[in-house]
Short mmCIF file of C-alpha atoms and ligand atoms in Angstrom, two decimals:
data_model
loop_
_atom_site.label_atom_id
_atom_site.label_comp_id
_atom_site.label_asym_id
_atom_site.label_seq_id
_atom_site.Cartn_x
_atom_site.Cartn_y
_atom_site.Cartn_z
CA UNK Q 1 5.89 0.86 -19.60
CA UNK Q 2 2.78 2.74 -18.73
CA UNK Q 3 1.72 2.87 -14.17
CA UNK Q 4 -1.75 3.38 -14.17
CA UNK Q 5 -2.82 4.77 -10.53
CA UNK Q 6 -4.81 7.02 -8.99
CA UNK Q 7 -3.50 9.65 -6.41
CA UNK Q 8 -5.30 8.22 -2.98
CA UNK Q 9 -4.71 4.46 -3.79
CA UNK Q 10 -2.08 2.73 -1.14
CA UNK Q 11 -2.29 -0.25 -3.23
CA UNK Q 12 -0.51 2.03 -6.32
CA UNK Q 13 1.36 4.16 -3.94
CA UNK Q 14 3.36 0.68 -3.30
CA UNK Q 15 3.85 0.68 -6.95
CA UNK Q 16 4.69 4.51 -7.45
CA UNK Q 17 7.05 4.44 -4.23
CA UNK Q 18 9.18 1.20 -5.71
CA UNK Q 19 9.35 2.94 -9.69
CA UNK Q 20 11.44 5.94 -7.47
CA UNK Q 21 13.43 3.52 -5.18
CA UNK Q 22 14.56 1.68 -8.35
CA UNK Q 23 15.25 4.98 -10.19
CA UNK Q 24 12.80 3.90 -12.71
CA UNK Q 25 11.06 7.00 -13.36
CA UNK Q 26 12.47 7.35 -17.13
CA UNK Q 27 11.11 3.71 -18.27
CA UNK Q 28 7.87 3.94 -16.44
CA UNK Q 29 5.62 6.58 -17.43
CA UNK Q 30 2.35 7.28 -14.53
CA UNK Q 31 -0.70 7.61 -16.09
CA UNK Q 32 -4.08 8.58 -13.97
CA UNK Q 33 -6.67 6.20 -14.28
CA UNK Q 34 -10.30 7.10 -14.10
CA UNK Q 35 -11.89 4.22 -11.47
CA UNK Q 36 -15.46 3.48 -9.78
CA UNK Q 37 -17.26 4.94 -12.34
CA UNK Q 38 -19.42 3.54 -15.31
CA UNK Q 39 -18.41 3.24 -18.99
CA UNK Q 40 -14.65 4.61 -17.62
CA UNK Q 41 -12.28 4.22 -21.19
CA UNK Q 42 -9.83 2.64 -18.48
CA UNK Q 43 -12.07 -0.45 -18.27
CA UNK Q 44 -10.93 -1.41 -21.85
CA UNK Q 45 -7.62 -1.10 -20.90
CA UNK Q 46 -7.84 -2.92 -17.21
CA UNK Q 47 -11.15 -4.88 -17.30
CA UNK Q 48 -11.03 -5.19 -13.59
CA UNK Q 49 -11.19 -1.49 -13.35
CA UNK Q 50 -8.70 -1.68 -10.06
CA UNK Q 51 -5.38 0.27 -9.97
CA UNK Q 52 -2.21 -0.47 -9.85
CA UNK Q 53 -1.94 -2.05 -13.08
CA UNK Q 54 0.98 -1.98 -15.19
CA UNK Q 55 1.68 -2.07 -18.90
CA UNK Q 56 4.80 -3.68 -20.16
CA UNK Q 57 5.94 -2.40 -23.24
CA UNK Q 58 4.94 -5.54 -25.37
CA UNK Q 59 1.32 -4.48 -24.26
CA UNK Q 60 0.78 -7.36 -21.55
CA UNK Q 61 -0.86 -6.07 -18.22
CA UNK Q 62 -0.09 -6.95 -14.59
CA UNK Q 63 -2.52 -6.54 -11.85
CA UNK Q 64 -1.79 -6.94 -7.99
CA UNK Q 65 0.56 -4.87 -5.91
CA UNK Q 66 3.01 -7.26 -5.05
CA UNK Q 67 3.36 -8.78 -8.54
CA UNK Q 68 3.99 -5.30 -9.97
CA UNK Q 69 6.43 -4.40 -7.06
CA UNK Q 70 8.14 -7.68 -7.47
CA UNK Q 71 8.21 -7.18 -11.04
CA UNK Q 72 9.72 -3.93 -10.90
CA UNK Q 73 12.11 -4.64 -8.28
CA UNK Q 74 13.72 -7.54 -10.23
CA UNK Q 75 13.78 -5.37 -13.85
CA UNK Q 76 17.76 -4.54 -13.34
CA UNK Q 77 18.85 -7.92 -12.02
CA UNK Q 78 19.24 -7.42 -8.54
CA UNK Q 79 16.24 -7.61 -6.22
CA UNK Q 80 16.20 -5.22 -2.98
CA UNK Q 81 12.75 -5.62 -1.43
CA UNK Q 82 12.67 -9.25 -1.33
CA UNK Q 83 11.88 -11.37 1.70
CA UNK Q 84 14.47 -13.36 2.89
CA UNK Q 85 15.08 -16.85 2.40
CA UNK Q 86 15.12 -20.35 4.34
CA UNK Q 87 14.09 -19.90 8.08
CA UNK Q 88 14.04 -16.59 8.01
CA UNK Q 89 11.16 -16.27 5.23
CA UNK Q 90 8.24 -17.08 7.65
CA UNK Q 91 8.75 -14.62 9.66
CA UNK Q 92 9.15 -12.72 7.15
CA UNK Q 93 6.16 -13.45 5.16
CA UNK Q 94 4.18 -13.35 8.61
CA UNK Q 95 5.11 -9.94 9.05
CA UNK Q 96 4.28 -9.21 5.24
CA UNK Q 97 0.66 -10.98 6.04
CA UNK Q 98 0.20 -9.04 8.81
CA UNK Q 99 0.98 -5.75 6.96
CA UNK Q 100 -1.29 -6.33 4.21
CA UNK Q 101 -4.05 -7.52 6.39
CA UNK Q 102 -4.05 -4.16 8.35
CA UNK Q 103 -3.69 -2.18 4.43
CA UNK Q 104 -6.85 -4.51 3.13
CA UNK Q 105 -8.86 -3.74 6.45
CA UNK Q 106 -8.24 0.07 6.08
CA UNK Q 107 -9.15 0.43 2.13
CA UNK Q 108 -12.54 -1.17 3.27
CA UNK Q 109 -12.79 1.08 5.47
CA UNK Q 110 -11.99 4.39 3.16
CA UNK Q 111 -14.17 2.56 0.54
CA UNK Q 112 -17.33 2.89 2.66
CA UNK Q 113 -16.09 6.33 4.14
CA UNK Q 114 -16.11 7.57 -0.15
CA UNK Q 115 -19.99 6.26 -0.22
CA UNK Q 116 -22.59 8.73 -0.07
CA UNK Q 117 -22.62 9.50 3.95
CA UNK Q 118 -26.52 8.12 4.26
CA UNK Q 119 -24.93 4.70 2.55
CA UNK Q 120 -22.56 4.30 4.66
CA UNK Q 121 -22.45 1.19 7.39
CA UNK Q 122 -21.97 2.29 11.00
CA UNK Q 123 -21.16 -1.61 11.82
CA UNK Q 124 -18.68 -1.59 8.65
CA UNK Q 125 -17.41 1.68 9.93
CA UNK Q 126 -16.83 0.26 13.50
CA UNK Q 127 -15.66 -2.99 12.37
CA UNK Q 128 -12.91 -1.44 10.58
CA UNK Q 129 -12.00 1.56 12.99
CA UNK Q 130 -11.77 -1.57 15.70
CA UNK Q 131 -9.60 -3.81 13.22
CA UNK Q 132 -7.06 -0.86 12.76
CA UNK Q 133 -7.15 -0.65 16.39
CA UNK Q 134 -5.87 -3.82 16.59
CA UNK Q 135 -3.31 -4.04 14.51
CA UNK Q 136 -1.65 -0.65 15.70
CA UNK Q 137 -1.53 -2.19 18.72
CA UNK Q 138 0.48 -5.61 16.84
CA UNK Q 139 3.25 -3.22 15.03
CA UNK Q 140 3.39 -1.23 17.67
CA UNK Q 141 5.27 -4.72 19.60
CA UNK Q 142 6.19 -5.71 15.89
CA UNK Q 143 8.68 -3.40 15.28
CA UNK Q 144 12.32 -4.65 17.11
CA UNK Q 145 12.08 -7.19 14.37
CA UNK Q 146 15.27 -7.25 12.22
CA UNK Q 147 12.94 -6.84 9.07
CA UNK Q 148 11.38 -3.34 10.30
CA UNK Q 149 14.97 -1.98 9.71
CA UNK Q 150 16.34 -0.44 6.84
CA UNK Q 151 16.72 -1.76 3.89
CA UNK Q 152 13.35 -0.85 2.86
CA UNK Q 153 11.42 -4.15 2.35
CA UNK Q 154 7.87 -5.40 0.83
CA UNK Q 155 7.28 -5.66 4.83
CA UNK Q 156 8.14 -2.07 5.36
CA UNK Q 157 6.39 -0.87 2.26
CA UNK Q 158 3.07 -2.01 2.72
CA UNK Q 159 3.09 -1.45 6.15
CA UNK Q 160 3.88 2.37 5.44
CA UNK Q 161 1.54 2.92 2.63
CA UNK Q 162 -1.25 1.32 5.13
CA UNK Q 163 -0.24 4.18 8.12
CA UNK Q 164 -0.40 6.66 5.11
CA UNK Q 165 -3.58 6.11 4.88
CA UNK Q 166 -4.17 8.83 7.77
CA UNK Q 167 -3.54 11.46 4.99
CA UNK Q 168 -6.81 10.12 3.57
CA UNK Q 169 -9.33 9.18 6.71
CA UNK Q 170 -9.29 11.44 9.60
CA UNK Q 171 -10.93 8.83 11.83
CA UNK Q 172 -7.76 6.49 11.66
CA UNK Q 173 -5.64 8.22 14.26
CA UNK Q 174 -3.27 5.04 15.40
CA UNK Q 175 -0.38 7.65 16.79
CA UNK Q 176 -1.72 8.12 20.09
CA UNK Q 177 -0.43 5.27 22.18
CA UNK Q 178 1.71 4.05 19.45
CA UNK Q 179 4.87 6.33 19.39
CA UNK Q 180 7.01 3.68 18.51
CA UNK Q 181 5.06 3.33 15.06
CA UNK Q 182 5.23 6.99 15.09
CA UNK Q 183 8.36 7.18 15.66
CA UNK Q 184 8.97 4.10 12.87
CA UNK Q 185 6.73 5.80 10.28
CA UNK Q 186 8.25 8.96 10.68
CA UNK Q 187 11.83 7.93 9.30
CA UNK Q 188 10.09 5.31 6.07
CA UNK Q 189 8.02 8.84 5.74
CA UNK Q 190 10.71 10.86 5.35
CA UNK Q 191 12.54 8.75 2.26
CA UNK Q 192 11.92 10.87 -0.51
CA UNK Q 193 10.29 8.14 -2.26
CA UNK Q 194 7.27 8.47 0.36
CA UNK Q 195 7.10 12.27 0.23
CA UNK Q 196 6.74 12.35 -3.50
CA UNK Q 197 3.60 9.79 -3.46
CA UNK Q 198 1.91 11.63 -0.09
CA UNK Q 199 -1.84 10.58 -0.63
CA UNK Q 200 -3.79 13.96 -1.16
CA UNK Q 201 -6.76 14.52 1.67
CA UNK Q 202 -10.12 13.09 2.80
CA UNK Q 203 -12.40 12.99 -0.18
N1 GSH F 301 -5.16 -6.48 -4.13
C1 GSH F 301 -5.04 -5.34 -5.01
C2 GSH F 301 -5.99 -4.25 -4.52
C3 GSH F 301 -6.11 -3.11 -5.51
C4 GSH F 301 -7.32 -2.23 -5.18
O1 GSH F 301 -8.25 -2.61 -4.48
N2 GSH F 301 -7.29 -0.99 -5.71
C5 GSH F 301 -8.39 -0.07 -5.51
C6 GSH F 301 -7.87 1.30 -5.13
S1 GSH F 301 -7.22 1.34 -3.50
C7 GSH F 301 -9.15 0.10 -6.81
O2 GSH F 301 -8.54 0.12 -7.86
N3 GSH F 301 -10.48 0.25 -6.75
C8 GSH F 301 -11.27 0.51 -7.91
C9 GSH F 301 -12.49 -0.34 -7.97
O3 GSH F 301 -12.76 -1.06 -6.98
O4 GSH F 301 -13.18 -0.33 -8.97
C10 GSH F 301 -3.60 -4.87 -5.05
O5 GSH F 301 -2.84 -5.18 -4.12
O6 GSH F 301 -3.18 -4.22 -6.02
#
């Protein structure tokens, strides 16, 4: 099977992060794609141009972070990132909501900061520095919930690949007044599955 990604994406760091927690790293091979630009070869190979996107080896393609995580996750047989079920799945899938609501809200965000700096939208720039605000503020009271512990979840994942993102955009700085999430991020940061996908700088 053939990843494509590119380094900075969170979306394919949820991807590259669950190929090493499944000890897939022999069947899937990582390939770099080349995105937002015109006439990129990867277009024939993705139309939508977006990364993650994964190859099976009969030559279909999945798109979507979730559908390639669950589809990775469930190649030997036995699931571990899956939400629970019954009950329990709401909250789950709340959580998981919330999670990828904050990760959405800060990709817009490091999608305007990568426009030229004279394209850029102060109100989309404060809209989204204010939304991560928020939601720092939610995990930060989040996080005594059963499904913040380990084992390492969908919930979990997403949620650390979103707080990652501070690798990428110094203007999201959600540790001060947040040492909980610090203090959460800091032990899903140090699996070595996180360390090996660290999202290179600003730029
Ligand atoms: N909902 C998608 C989002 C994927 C996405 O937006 N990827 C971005 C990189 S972070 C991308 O490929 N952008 C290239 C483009 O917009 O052309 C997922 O979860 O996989």
């Amino acid at each position: 099977m053939k990843l494509y990604v590119t380094p900075g994406s969170p979306y394919a760091r949820m991807a590259r992060i669950m190929v090493i927690e499944k000890g897939l790293q022999d069947r899937v091979e990582i390939v770099a794609a080349q995105t937002r630009i015109a006439d990129s070869p990867y277009y024939r190979i993705n139309p939508s141009g977006r990364v993650p996107y994964l190859v099976l080896d009969d030559g279909v393609g999945l798109e979507e972070s979730a559908v390639i995580c669950a589809y990775l996750d469930r190649l030997d047989g036995s699931p571990q990132f899956d939400l629970p079920a019954g009950r329990a799945a709401w909250q789950a899938r709340r959580l998981e909501a919330l999670a990828r609501s904050m990760l959405d809200g800060l990709a817009v965000w490091g999608r305007e900061l990568a426009r030229p700096e004279n394209e850029r939208s102060p109100s989309v720039l404060q809209h989204e520095a204010a939304r991560a605000e928020r939601m720092a503020d939610l995990w930060e009271n989040e996080l005594d919930h059963p499904m913040m512990r380990d084992p390492l979840n969908m919930v979990q994942l997403t949620l650390g690949c979103a707080l990652g993102l501070e690798a990428r955009n110094p203007d999201f700085r959600w540790r001060p007044g947040h040492p909980k999430l610090g203090d959460w991020y800091g032990r899903v940061a140090s699996r070595a599955s996180f360390a090996a996908t660290r999202p290179p700088g600003p730029g």
